[in-house]
Tab-separated table of C-alpha atoms in Angstrom:
chain	number	residue	atom	x	y	z
A	871	MET	CA	18.486	-3.299	16.761
A	872	GLU	CA	19.511	0.438	15.817
A	873	LYS	CA	16.049	2.222	15.413
A	874	GLN	CA	17.215	3.455	11.869
A	875	LYS	CA	16.947	-0.830	10.670
A	876	GLU	CA	13.650	-1.596	11.504
A	877	ILE	CA	11.545	-2.482	8.813
A	878	THR	CA	7.625	-3.481	9.041
A	879	VAL	CA	7.037	-5.593	6.218
A	880	ILE	CA	3.509	-5.438	4.036
A	881	LEU	CA	1.731	-9.246	1.718
A	882	ASN	CA	-0.889	-9.241	0.916
A	883	VAL	CA	-3.083	-12.770	0.048
A	884	PHE	CA	-6.030	-13.135	-2.057
A	885	GLU	CA	-5.311	-16.232	-4.759
A	886	ARG	CA	-2.674	-17.015	-4.232
A	887	LEU	CA	-2.305	-18.369	-0.766
A	888	ASN	CA	0.388	-20.726	-1.591
A	889	ASN	CA	2.982	-18.007	-2.588
A	890	LEU	CA	2.658	-16.910	1.158
A	891	SER	CA	4.964	-19.603	2.455
A	892	ILE	CA	7.672	-18.908	0.340
A	893	GLN	CA	8.126	-15.271	0.902
A	894	LEU	CA	7.768	-15.464	4.407
A	895	ASN	CA	10.541	-17.414	4.581
A	896	ALA	CA	12.657	-15.460	1.491
A	897	ILE	CA	11.987	-12.683	4.743
A	898	ASN	CA	13.018	-14.203	7.946
A	899	ALA	CA	16.192	-14.890	5.854
A	900	GLN	CA	16.666	-11.203	5.212
A	901	SER	CA	19.952	-9.981	6.145
A	902	ILE	CA	17.860	-7.452	8.564
A	903	LYS	CA	14.908	-8.379	9.880
A	904	PRO	CA	12.188	-6.950	9.772
A	905	LYS	CA	10.088	-6.042	13.147
A	906	GLU	CA	7.110	-7.039	11.717
A	907	ILE	CA	4.975	-8.601	9.490
A	908	LEU	CA	1.766	-7.642	8.728
A	909	ILE	CA	-0.103	-9.266	6.535
A	910	TRP	CA	-4.022	-8.689	4.385
A	911	GLN	CA	-5.875	-10.154	2.954
A	912	ASN	CA	-8.536	-9.477	0.959
A	913	LYS	CA	-12.066	-11.709	0.566
A	914	GLY	CA	-10.620	-14.859	-1.647
A	915	GLY	CA	-12.228	-18.466	-1.458
A	916	PHE	CA	-10.762	-19.884	1.264
A	917	GLU	CA	-9.185	-19.374	4.759
A	918	ILE	CA	-5.609	-18.737	6.382
A	919	PRO	CA	-4.405	-21.785	8.385
A	920	GLN	CA	-4.349	-21.033	11.799
A	921	LYS	CA	-0.075	-21.204	11.321
A	922	PHE	CA	-0.074	-18.990	9.880
A	923	PHE	CA	-1.340	-16.687	12.625
A	924	SER	CA	1.598	-17.189	14.732
A	925	LYS	CA	4.640	-16.004	11.887
A	926	ALA	CA	2.404	-13.009	11.575
A	927	TYR	CA	-0.018	-10.150	12.527
A	928	ILE	CA	-3.016	-11.113	10.030
A	929	SER	CA	-6.509	-8.813	8.532
A	930	CYS	CA	-8.767	-10.887	6.821
A	931	ASN	CA	-11.282	-9.097	4.675
A	932	ASN	CA	-14.972	-10.582	4.138
A	933	TYR	CA	-15.204	-7.848	0.869
A	934	ASN	CA	-11.848	-6.728	-1.356
A	935	TYR	CA	-10.950	-3.586	-0.801
A	936	GLY	CA	-8.151	-4.085	-4.131
A	937	VAL	CA	-4.520	-3.174	-4.518
A	938	TRP	CA	-5.073	0.386	-2.430
A	939	ALA	CA	-6.112	-0.567	1.146
A	940	ARG	CA	-2.413	-2.569	1.931
A	941	PHE	CA	-1.734	0.829	2.269
A	942	ALA	CA	-4.227	2.251	4.604
A	943	PHE	CA	-3.342	-1.288	5.830
A	944	ALA	CA	0.511	0.327	6.192
A	945	LEU	CA	-0.371	2.697	8.493
A	946	ASN	CA	-0.362	0.374	11.686
A	947	ALA	CA	3.624	-0.213	10.720
A	948	LYS	CA	5.244	1.686	13.644
A	949	THR	CA	8.652	1.296	12.119
A	950	GLU	CA	11.040	3.851	10.411
A	951	TYR	CA	10.877	1.812	6.744
A	952	VAL	CA	7.761	-0.180	5.108
A	953	CYS	CA	8.285	-2.434	2.746
A	954	ILE	CA	4.451	-4.103	0.993
A	955	PHE	CA	5.577	-7.081	-1.002
A	956	ASP	CA	2.845	-7.866	-4.105
A	957	ASP	CA	2.050	-11.553	-3.724
A	958	ASP	CA	4.288	-12.991	-6.550
A	959	THR	CA	7.333	-11.218	-5.249
A	960	ILE	CA	10.339	-13.351	-3.143
A	961	PRO	CA	13.295	-11.055	-2.201
A	962	GLY	CA	16.972	-11.945	-2.072
A	963	LYS	CA	18.280	-12.674	1.453
A	964	LYS	CA	19.708	-8.888	1.232
A	965	TRP	CA	17.528	-7.175	-0.097
A	966	PHE	CA	16.178	-4.971	2.682
A	967	GLU	CA	20.139	-4.551	3.130
A	968	ASN	CA	20.073	-2.856	-0.363
A	969	CYS	CA	17.558	-0.497	0.126
A	970	LEU	CA	18.491	0.843	3.237
A	971	GLU	CA	22.090	1.584	1.745
A	972	THR	CA	20.470	2.359	-1.636
A	973	ILE	CA	17.786	5.118	0.400
A	974	LYS	CA	21.412	7.370	2.109
A	975	GLN	CA	22.658	8.093	-1.004
A	976	ASN	CA	19.425	8.870	-2.656
A	977	GLU	CA	16.595	9.807	-0.403
A	978	GLY	CA	12.998	8.990	-2.078
A	979	LEU	CA	10.589	5.502	-2.906
A	980	LEU	CA	12.252	2.516	-3.598
A	981	GLY	CA	11.172	-0.881	-5.992
A	982	THR	CA	12.060	-3.625	-7.350
A	983	ARG	CA	10.212	-3.573	-10.634
A	984	GLY	CA	10.879	1.006	-12.294
A	985	LEU	CA	9.347	1.758	-14.913
A	986	ARG	CA	9.680	4.984	-17.715
A	987	PHE	CA	6.564	6.380	-19.585
A	988	LYS	CA	7.377	6.324	-23.246
A	989	SER	CA	4.615	8.907	-23.203
A	990	LYS	CA	1.838	10.990	-20.375
A	991	THR	CA	-0.675	9.264	-21.404
A	992	ARG	CA	-0.289	5.298	-22.793
A	993	TYR	CA	1.051	3.254	-19.513
A	994	SER	CA	2.290	1.489	-22.759
A	995	PRO	CA	4.912	1.623	-24.071
A	996	ASN	CA	7.751	1.790	-21.340
A	997	ILE	CA	10.307	1.078	-19.869
A	998	CYS	CA	11.708	-2.252	-17.723
A	999	ILE	CA	14.266	-1.444	-15.020
A	1000	GLY	CA	14.818	-3.519	-12.057
A	1001	TRP	CA	14.151	-7.382	-12.005
A	1002	ASP	CA	13.429	-7.799	-15.382
A	1003	ASN	CA	15.484	-5.461	-16.778
A	1004	PRO	CA	18.760	-5.946	-14.407
A	1005	ASN	CA	20.308	-2.180	-13.682
A	1006	ILE	CA	24.261	-2.111	-12.112
A	1007	LYS	CA	23.249	1.151	-10.043
A	1008	THR	CA	20.614	3.284	-8.577
A	1009	GLU	CA	18.268	3.934	-11.510
A	1010	LYS	CA	15.835	7.395	-11.477
A	1011	VAL	CA	12.180	5.841	-12.554
A	1012	ASP	CA	8.547	7.111	-13.123
A	1013	ILE	CA	6.891	4.892	-10.706
A	1014	VAL	CA	7.765	0.784	-9.677
A	1015	GLY	CA	6.039	-1.426	-8.752
A	1016	HIS	CA	5.800	-5.666	-7.097
A	1017	CYS	CA	7.694	-3.343	-4.086
A	1018	TRP	CA	7.289	0.025	-2.048
A	1019	PHE	CA	10.923	0.563	0.010
A	1020	PHE	CA	9.323	3.361	2.020
A	1021	LYS	CA	9.228	6.190	4.912
A	1022	ARG	CA	6.348	5.433	6.662
A	1023	GLU	CA	6.043	9.180	7.705
A	1024	TRP	CA	5.625	9.449	3.860
A	1025	LEU	CA	2.440	7.165	3.967
A	1026	SER	CA	0.947	10.340	5.465
A	1027	THR	CA	1.628	11.905	1.739
A	1028	PHE	CA	0.463	9.098	0.025
A	1029	TRP	CA	-2.941	9.663	2.041
A	1030	ARG	CA	-3.223	13.449	1.236
A	1031	GLU	CA	-4.933	13.292	-1.891
A	1032	LEU	CA	-7.616	10.508	-2.640
A	1033	PRO	CA	-8.289	9.598	-5.746
A	1034	PRO	CA	-11.054	9.964	-7.798
A	1035	ASN	CA	-13.830	8.353	-6.630
A	1036	ASP	CA	-14.709	6.619	-10.348
A	1037	PHE	CA	-11.146	5.137	-9.831
A	1038	SER	CA	-10.721	1.277	-10.287
A	1039	ASN	CA	-10.055	-0.409	-6.994
A	1040	ILE	CA	-7.168	-2.086	-8.281
A	1041	ALA	CA	-4.765	-0.157	-10.700
A	1042	GLY	CA	-3.440	3.435	-9.700
A	1043	GLU	CA	-1.993	3.079	-6.263
A	1044	ASP	CA	1.825	2.586	-7.677
A	1045	ILE	CA	1.404	6.340	-10.104
A	1046	HIS	CA	0.080	7.772	-6.874
A	1047	PHE	CA	2.267	7.401	-4.408
A	1048	SER	CA	5.632	8.013	-6.610
A	1049	TYR	CA	2.871	11.707	-7.373
A	1050	THR	CA	2.731	12.906	-4.132
A	1051	ILE	CA	6.023	11.965	-2.772
A	1052	GLN	CA	7.199	14.312	-6.173
A	1053	LYS	CA	4.188	16.978	-5.619
A	1054	TYR	CA	4.562	17.554	-1.563
A	1055	LEU	CA	7.910	16.544	-0.888
A	1056	GLY	CA	9.007	17.303	-3.613
A	1057	LEU	CA	11.566	13.915	-3.362
A	1058	GLU	CA	11.611	10.321	-6.606
A	1059	THR	CA	11.524	7.399	-7.410
A	1060	PHE	CA	14.332	4.726	-7.648
A	1061	VAL	CA	14.770	1.609	-8.880
A	1062	PRO	CA	18.233	-0.364	-6.360
A	1063	PRO	CA	21.715	-1.580	-7.657
A	1064	HIS	CA	19.853	-5.616	-9.125
A	1065	PRO	CA	23.272	-6.714	-9.947
A	1066	PRO	CA	23.930	-10.111	-12.347
A	1067	ASN	CA	26.342	-11.341	-10.440
A	1068	ASP	CA	24.141	-11.123	-6.585
A	1069	PHE	CA	20.785	-12.131	-6.614
A	1070	ASP	CA	20.331	-11.856	-2.985
A	1071	LEU	CA	20.406	-8.314	-3.931
A	1072	TRP	CA	17.039	-8.231	-5.581
A	1073	GLY	CA	13.733	-7.546	-4.564
A	1074	SER	CA	12.605	-10.359	-6.768
A	1075	ASN	CA	13.502	-14.256	-7.328
A	1076	PRO	CA	13.756	-13.087	-11.400
A	1077	LYS	CA	13.108	-17.187	-11.738
A	1078	LEU	CA	10.969	-17.249	-8.954
A	1079	ALA	CA	8.186	-14.094	-11.069
A	1080	HIS	CA	8.181	-15.129	-14.291
A	1081	GLN	CA	6.849	-18.914	-12.383
A	1082	LEU	CA	4.678	-17.096	-9.662
A	1083	GLY	CA	3.499	-13.644	-11.541
A	1084	ASN	CA	2.521	-15.569	-14.520
A	1085	ASP	CA	-0.869	-17.123	-14.267
A	1086	ASN	CA	-4.227	-15.838	-14.806
A	1087	LYS	CA	-5.428	-14.263	-11.174
A	1088	GLY	CA	-2.729	-11.610	-11.486
A	1089	ILE	CA	-3.517	-8.196	-12.486
A	1090	SER	CA	-1.960	-7.123	-15.457
A	1091	SER	CA	-2.660	-9.980	-17.111
A	1092	LYS	CA	-6.416	-9.406	-17.172
A	1093	ASP	CA	-7.638	-7.875	-20.522
A	1094	ASP	CA	-9.030	-4.547	-20.352
A	1095	SER	CA	-6.117	-3.925	-17.103
A	1096	ILE	CA	-4.805	-1.163	-19.608
A	1097	ILE	CA	-7.208	0.382	-20.015
A	1098	ARG	CA	-6.999	1.135	-15.925
A	1099	PHE	CA	-3.522	1.599	-16.542
A	1100	ASN	CA	-4.227	4.476	-18.893
A	1101	LYS	CA	-5.907	6.021	-17.468
A	1102	ALA	CA	-4.652	6.925	-13.916
A	1103	LEU	CA	-2.059	8.099	-16.187
A	1104	LYS	CA	-3.826	10.107	-18.073
A	1105	TYR	CA	-4.991	11.416	-14.357
A	1106	TYR	CA	-1.957	12.612	-12.558
A	1107	SER	CA	-0.106	13.567	-15.967
A	1108	LYS	CA	-2.318	16.614	-15.849
A	1109	GLN	CA	-2.750	16.759	-12.533
A	1110	GLY	CA	1.132	17.771	-13.225
A	1111	PHE	CA	2.996	14.975	-12.663
A	1112	LYS	CA	6.406	14.678	-14.004
A	1113	LEU	CA	8.256	12.155	-15.702
A	1114	TYR	CA	11.378	10.987	-17.038
A	1115	LYS	CA	11.246	10.901	-20.200
A	1116	GLU	CA	10.542	15.462	-19.895
A	1117	ASP	CA	14.139	15.612	-19.002
A	1118	ILE	CA	15.022	12.721	-22.292
A	1119	LYS	CA	15.462	14.415	-25.099
A	1120	SER	CA	15.934	11.171	-27.035
A	1121	MET	CA	13.486	9.766	-25.525
A	1122	ASN	CA	11.067	12.748	-26.780
A	1123	LYS	CA	11.512	11.521	-29.703
A	1124	GLU	CA	9.154	8.250	-30.577
A	1125	ILE	CA	5.919	8.806	-32.655
A	1126	ILE	CA	2.883	7.108	-29.852
A	1127	ILE	CA	-0.053	7.136	-30.894
A	1128	GLY	CA	-3.138	6.876	-28.734
A	1129	ASP	CA	-4.096	4.490	-26.249
A	1130	GLY	CA	-2.100	1.805	-28.777
A	1131	LEU	CA	-4.967	-1.000	-29.581
A	1132	SER	CA	-4.977	-3.015	-26.038
A	1133	SER	CA	-6.761	-0.464	-24.818
A	1134	PHE	CA	-9.622	-1.944	-27.349
A	1135	THR	CA	-10.450	-4.988	-25.661
A	1136	PRO	CA	-12.264	-5.975	-28.837
A	1137	LEU	CA	-9.876	-6.215	-30.220
A	1138	LYS	CA	-7.057	-7.809	-27.811
A	1139	LYS	CA	-9.319	-10.533	-27.694
A	1140	ASN	CA	-10.333	-11.700	-31.210
A	1141	LEU	CA	-7.037	-11.250	-32.189
A	1142	LYS	CA	-6.571	-13.507	-29.215
A	1143	LYS	CA	-8.724	-16.268	-30.367
A	1144	ASN	CA	-6.862	-16.254	-34.213
A	1145	LYS	CA	-3.116	-17.717	-33.073
A	1146	ARG	CA	-2.013	-17.234	-37.226
A	1147	LEU	CA	-3.350	-13.124	-37.092
A	1148	TYR	CA	-2.030	-12.823	-33.106
A	1149	LYS	CA	1.536	-13.686	-34.694
A	1150	PHE	CA	1.318	-11.988	-37.463
A	1151	ALA	CA	-0.087	-8.721	-36.082
A	1152	ASN	CA	2.784	-8.839	-33.006
A	1153	ASN	CA	5.162	-9.396	-36.045
A	1154	ILE	CA	3.738	-6.173	-37.148
A	1155	ASN	CA	3.794	-4.157	-33.793
A	1156	ASN	CA	7.530	-5.206	-33.480
A	1157	ILE	CA	9.498	-3.553	-36.199
A	1158	LEU	CA	6.696	-0.405	-36.238
A	1159	LYS	CA	9.068	-0.350	-32.599
A	1160	LYS	CA	12.528	-0.307	-34.783
A	1161	PHE	CA	11.741	3.044	-36.130
A	1162	GLY	CA	10.169	4.249	-33.080
A	1163	ILE	CA	6.258	4.155	-33.779
A	1164	TYR	CA	3.817	2.482	-31.518
A	1165	LEU	CA	0.807	1.983	-32.165
């Protein structure tokens, strides 16, 4: 294997152990095989079965270090490239091939789901690009998630700045990475092509993503998740993180008010208890969105 094609895969396991076999099968089926697979397990309610220890190098912890720990664990990689996956992300068999081709033309952080923010202070609303909104060509975005493909040497940039001590350990790592490579390396963040006629190139199988990701174990499913996401975006915007929207005049015409209704956790919980009221509120919100107004 050519040195420039050597890839280390980082998987994380918390409460979705059932997905691990599916992920390993998809990764081992890649057209460009990874050199190593490393698994980081935060404290969960189970032990990783012994059968997996022959398939990867595994680190088991008695504490939940959150999502940031994966990027520290990735420092153990010895290859030129690293690919980190969320535990509900199952790549097509040509995903690594797609990333290596993309990074030749667009050197930067790559991922399977990208976001373009409409505001410097609100995580939502945003524009999704990637597995849940297919793109024919490579697209520049603000951040990527579900999967991160990058050069190992960029981890030194990731850790060149530390997040504030009061930051959540389950939010903000995605914005942090895109911010640091932009600031220190002058690099941007991209989503490789996800052509509708070739799922092999995709970083996440859409059917499995919906099936595996729509449970109550996902971070984004928590009622207060948007508060943590907003806090991270506000912080990095103040530090100078430049967004895609700042170069696109059409995106600046929209009206975005406050932190968003979804950031009021008690209101969100009460609305969910009343299905009719919740549906009515969503309908009003959707009507306003058509006019470029976001509450």
